[in-house]
Coordinates of C-alpha atoms in Angstrom, one line a residue:
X23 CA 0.0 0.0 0.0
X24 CA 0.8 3.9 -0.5
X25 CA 2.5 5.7 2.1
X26 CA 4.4 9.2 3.1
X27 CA 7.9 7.6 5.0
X28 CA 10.6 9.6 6.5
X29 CA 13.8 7.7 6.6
X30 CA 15.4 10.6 8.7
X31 CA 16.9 12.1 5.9
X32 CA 14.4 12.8 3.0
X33 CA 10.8 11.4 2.9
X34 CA 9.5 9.3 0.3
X35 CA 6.1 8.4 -1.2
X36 CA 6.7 4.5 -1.3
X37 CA 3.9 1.8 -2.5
X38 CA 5.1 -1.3 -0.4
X39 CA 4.5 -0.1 2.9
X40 CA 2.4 -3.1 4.8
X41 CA 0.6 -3.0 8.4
X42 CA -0.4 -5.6 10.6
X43 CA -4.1 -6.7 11.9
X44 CA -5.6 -5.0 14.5
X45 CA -5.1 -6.7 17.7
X46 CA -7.5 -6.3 20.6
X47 CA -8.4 -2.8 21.5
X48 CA -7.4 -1.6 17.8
X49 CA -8.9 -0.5 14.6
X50 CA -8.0 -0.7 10.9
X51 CA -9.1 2.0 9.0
X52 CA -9.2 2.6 5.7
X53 CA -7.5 6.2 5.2
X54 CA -9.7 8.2 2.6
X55 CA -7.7 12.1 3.7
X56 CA -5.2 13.1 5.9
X57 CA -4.1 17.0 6.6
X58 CA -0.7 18.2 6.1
X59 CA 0.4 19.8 9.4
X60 CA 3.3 21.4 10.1
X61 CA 3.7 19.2 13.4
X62 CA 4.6 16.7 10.2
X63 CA 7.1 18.7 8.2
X64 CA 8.4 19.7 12.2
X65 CA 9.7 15.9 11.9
X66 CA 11.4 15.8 8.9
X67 CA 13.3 19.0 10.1
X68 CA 13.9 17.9 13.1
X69 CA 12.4 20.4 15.5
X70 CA 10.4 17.8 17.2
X71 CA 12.6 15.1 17.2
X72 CA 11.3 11.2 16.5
X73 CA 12.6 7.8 15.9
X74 CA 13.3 6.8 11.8
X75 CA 12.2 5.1 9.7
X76 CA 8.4 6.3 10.6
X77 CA 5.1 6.8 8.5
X78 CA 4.0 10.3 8.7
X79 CA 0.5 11.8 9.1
X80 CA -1.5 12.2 12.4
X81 CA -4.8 14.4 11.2
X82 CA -6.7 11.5 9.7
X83 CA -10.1 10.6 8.8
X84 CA -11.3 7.2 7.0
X85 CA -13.7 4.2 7.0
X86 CA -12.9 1.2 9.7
X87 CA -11.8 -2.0 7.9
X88 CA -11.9 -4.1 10.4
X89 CA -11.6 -4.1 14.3
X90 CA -10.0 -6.5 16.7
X91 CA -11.4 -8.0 19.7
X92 CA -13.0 -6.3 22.5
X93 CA -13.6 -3.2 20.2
X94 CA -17.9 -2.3 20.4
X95 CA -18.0 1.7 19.5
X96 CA -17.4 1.1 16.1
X97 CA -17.1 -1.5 13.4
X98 CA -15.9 -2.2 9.8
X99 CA -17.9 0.9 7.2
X100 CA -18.2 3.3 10.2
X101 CA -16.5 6.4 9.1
X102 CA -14.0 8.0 11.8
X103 CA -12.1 10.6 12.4
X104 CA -8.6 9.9 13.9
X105 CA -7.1 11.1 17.1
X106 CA -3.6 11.3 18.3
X107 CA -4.2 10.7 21.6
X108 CA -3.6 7.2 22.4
X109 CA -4.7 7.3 26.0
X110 CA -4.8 4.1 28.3
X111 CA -8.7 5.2 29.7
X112 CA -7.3 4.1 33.2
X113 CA -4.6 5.9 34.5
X114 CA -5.3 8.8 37.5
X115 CA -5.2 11.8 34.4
X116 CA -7.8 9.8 32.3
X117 CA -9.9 8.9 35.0
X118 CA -10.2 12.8 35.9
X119 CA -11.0 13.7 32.2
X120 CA -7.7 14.8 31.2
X121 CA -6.3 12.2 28.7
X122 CA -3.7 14.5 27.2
X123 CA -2.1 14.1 30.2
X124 CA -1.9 10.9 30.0
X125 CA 1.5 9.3 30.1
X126 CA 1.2 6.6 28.4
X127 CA 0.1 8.3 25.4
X128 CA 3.2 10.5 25.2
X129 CA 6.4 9.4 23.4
X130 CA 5.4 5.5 23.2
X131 CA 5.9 5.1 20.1
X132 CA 4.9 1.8 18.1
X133 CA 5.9 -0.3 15.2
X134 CA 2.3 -1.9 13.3
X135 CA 4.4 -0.9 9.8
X136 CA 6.8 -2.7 7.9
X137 CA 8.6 -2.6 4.4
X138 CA 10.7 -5.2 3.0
X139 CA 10.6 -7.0 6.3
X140 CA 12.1 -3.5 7.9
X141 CA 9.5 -2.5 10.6
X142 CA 8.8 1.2 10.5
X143 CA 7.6 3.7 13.6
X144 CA 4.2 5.2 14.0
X145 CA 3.9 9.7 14.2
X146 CA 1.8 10.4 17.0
X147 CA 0.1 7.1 17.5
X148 CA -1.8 7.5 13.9
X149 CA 0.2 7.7 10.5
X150 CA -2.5 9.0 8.6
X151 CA 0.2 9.4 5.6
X152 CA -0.9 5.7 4.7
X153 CA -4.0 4.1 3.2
X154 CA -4.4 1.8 6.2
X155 CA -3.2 2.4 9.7
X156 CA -3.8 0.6 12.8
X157 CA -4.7 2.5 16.0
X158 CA -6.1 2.2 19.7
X159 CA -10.0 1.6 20.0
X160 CA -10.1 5.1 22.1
X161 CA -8.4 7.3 18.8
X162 CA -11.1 5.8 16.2
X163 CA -14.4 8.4 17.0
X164 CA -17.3 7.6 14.7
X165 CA -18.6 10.6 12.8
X166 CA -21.8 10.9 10.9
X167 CA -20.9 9.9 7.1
X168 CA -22.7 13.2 5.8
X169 CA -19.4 14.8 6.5
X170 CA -16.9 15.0 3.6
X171 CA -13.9 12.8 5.1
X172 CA -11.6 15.7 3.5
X173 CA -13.4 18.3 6.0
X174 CA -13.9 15.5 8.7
X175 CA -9.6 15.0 8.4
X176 CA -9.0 18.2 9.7
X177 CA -10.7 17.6 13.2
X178 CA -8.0 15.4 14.9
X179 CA -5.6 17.6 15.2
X180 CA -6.1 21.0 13.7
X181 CA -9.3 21.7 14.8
X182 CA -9.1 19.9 18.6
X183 CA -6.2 21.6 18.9
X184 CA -7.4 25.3 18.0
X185 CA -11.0 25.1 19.2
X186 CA -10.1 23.0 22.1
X187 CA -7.6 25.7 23.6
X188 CA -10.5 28.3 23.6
X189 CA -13.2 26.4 25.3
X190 CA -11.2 23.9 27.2
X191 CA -8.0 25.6 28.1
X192 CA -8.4 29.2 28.1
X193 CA -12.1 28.9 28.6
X194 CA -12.7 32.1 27.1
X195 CA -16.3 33.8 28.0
X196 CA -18.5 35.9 25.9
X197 CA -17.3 39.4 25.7
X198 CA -13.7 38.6 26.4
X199 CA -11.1 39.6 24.5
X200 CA -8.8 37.6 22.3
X201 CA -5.6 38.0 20.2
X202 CA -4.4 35.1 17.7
X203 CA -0.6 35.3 16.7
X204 CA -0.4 33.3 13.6
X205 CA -3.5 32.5 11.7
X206 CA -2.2 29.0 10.0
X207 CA -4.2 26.1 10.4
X208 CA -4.1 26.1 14.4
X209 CA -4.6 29.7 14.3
X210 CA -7.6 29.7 12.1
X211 CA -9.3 27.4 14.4
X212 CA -8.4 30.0 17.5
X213 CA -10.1 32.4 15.8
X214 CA -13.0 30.2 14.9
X215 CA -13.4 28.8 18.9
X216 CA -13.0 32.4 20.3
X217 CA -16.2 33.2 17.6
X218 CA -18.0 30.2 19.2
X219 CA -17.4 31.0 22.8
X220 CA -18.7 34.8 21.9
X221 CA -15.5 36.7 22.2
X222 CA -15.2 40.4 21.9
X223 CA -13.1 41.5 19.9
X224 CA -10.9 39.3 18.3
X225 CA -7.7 40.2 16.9
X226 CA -5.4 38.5 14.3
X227 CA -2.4 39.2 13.6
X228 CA -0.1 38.1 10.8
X229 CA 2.4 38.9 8.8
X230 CA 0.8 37.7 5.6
X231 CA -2.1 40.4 4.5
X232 CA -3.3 37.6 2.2
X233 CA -4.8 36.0 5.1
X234 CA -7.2 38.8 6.2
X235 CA -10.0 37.5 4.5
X236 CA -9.8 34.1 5.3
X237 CA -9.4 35.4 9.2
X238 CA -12.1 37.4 9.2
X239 CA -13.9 34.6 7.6
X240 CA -13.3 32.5 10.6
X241 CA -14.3 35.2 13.3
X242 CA -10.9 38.1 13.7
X243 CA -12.8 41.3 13.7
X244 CA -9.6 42.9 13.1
X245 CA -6.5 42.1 11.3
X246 CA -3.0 43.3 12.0
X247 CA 0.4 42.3 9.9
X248 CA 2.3 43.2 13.4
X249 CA 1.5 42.5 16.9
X250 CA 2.7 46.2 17.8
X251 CA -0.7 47.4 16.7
X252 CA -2.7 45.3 19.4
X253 CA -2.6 48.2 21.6
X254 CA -4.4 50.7 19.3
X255 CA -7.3 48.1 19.3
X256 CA -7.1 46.9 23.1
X257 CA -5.3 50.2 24.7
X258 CA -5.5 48.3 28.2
X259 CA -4.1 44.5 26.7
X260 CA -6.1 41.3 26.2
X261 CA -7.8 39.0 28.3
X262 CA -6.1 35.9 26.0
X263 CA -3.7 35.8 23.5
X264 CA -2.3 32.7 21.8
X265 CA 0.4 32.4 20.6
X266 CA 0.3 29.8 17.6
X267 CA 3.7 29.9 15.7
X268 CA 6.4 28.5 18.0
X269 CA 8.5 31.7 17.9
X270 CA 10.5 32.6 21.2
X271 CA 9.8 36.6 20.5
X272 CA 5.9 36.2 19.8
X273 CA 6.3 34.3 23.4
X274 CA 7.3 37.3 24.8
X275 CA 5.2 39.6 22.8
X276 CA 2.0 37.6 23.6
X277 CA 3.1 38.3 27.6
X278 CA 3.5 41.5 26.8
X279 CA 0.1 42.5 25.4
X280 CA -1.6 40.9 28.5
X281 CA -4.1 42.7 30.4
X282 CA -5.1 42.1 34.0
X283 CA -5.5 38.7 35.0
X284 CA -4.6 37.7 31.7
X285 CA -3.7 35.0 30.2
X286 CA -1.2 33.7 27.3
X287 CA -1.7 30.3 25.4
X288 CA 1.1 28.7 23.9
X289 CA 0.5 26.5 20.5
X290 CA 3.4 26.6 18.5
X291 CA 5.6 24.2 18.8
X292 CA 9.0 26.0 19.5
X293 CA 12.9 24.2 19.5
X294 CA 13.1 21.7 22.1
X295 CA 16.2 23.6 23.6
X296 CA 14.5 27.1 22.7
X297 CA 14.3 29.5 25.4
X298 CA 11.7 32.9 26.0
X299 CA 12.0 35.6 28.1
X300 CA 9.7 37.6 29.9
X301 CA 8.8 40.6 32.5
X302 CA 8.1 38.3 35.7
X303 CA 7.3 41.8 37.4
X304 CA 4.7 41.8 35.1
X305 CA 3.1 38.6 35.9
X306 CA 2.1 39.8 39.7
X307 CA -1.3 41.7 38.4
X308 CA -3.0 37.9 38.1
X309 CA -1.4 37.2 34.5
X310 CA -1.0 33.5 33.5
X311 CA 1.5 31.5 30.7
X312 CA -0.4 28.4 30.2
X313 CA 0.7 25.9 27.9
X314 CA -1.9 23.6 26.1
X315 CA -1.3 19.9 25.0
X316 CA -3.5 19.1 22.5
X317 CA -6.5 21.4 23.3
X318 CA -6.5 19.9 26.3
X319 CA -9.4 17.9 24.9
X320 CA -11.4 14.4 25.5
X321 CA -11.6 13.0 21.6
X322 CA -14.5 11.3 22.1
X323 CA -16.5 13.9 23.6
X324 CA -15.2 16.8 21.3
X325 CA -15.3 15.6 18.1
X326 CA -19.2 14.7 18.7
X327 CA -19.5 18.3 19.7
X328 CA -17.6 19.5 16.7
X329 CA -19.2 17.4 14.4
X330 CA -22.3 18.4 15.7
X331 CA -21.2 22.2 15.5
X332 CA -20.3 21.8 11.7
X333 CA -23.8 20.5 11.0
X334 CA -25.4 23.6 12.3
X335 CA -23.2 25.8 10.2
X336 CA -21.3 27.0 13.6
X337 CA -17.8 25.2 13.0
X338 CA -15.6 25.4 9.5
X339 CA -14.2 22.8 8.2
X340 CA -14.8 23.0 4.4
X341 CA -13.7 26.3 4.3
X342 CA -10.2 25.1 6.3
X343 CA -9.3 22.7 3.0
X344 CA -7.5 25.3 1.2
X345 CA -6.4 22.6 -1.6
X346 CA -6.3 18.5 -1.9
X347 CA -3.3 17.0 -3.4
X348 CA -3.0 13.0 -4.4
X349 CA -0.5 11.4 -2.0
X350 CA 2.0 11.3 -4.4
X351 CA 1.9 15.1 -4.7
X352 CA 3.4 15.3 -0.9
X353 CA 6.3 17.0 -2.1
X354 CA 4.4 19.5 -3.5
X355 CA 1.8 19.9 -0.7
X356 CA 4.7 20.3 1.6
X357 CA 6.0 23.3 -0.1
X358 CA 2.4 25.3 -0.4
X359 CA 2.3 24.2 3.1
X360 CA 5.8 25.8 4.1
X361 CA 5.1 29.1 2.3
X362 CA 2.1 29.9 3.6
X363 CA 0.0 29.0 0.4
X364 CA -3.4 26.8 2.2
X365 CA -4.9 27.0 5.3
X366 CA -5.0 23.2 5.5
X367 CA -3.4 21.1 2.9
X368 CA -5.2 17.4 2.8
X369 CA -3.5 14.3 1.1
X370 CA -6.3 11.9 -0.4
X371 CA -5.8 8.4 -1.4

């Protein structure tokens, strides 16, 4: 079968990737899309580091194939969307409803792949980058099948990320006030969870003016190319801002442009070793740093809601899908995705 593999030093679109049945507690599933994330691309250049040779891709969504024992919630032609978040459902974090913290869903990773009798690691519990992959029971939540699977992809990571930091993490209230540093794929999401929860205003800011309209699209009601405007709009600082690129300054500048008893988000994923600096003077009037694992979110229980959401009309996800490339495009996809071209690039098989 088709597949995206990093070897550690260049990735590959290979055909002879194979995976093994699901044992019990796991689910095959037949990959139909996959979003390109830059969590992905973060592993081939090393800034999150992970074992090689692995199958890329961990923003899934497909059909189940089959399932293995013990498995009841879903079974073979249920479609799914994917989560990373491979969480043991028993440990003292799960049990409290916090299964990013899990730890046995952090840095375990496994081996279901293989090529040419060479077994090959699984990105994030998921490799989405192939047409099958074989995952834990708890990753695989059924969606209803009106939902294009290239729209429904983008909800394992992207959007439980994004949304999930607003109304789980930050939990933003109406009338608040938001800033978004970065309005990529995470960010966009941001914007659109701060216009769920009934922030007031929300303000993006990006470099790119190309990404205005898609930002106000998704909720900003202003747009900035520079974060040293904030202050004309919010003269007195923001109750959140999130910081969604993974740059050390933007750290600091999303401390910076805190108001009382605020609070700063960080999404992007910055340099292991990386280091920000801050004001602690500044934090004493109540402000917070918080950082958010995975939207701090419960998969099963969110993606239902965000389904649900997306039915109403409330939650994007069509307009996310900027373009879809054939797998064999990655290389391509990669680069739009590297220059800023799409919102949310989505292999299809």
């Amino acid at each position: 079968m088709r597949g995206v593999v990093f070897d550690g030093k260049q990735v590959r679109v290979v055909d002879d990737l194979e995976v093994r049945d699901p044992g019990p507690g796991e689910v095959l599933v037949a990959v139909a899309a996959a979003g390109l994330c830059h969590s992905d691309l973060s592993v081939v250049d090393g800034t999150i580091p992970f074992p090689a040779p692995v199958v890329l891709g961990h923003e899934g969504a497909g059909v189940v194939e089959a399932v293995g024992p013990g498995v009841t919630h879903v079974g073979p032609g249920d479609h799914v969307a994917l989560s990373t978040l491979a969480n043991c459902g028993t440990c003292a974090d799960c049990d409290r409803g916090r299964p990013t913290m899990c730890r046995k869903a952090i840095g375990r990773p496994g081996q279901p792949f293989s090529r040419g009798g060479q077994p090959l690691f699984q990105f994030a519990s998921n490799s989405s980058f192939a047409e099958r992959t074989v995952v834990k029971a708890v990753q695989a939540v059924r969606i209803p099948s009106d939902i294009p699977l290239t729209s429904a992809a983008l909800m394992g990571c992207g959007v439980l990320t994004g949304v999930g930091a607003v109304l789980n993490r930050a939990r933003v209230a109406r009338g608040e006030s938001v800033v978004v540093i970065g309005t990529g794929g995470i960010g966009l999401n941001v914007l659109q969870g701060a216009r769920i929860s009934g922030a007031h205003p929300i303000v993006a800011v990006d470099t790119n003016p190309a990404k205005e309209e898609t930002a106000r699209r998704f909720g900003a009601t202003h747009f900035l190319d520079s974060a040293d405007g904030v202050r004309e709009v919010l003269p007195t600082g923001a109750d959140h801002v999130f910081e969604c690129v993974g740059h050390v300054g933007l750290v600091r500048a999303a401390v910076d442009l805190l108001d009382r008893h605020g609070q700063a988000v960080l999404l992007g994923m910055t340099a292991p070793a990386a280091e920000a600096s801050f004001l602690p003077a500044a934090m004493f009037l109540d402000k917070s740093i918080l950082g958010c694992r995975y939207g701090s979110s419960r998969p099963q229980k969110d993606l239902a809601l965000y389904a649900e959401l997306y039915r109403r009309g409330s939650l994007l996800l069509d307009e996310l899908v900027t373009e879809t490339y054939p797998v064999e495009d990655f290389e391509r996809a990669a680069e739009d995705a590297a220059r800023g071209k799409v919102a949310r690039g989505v292999l299809t098989f």
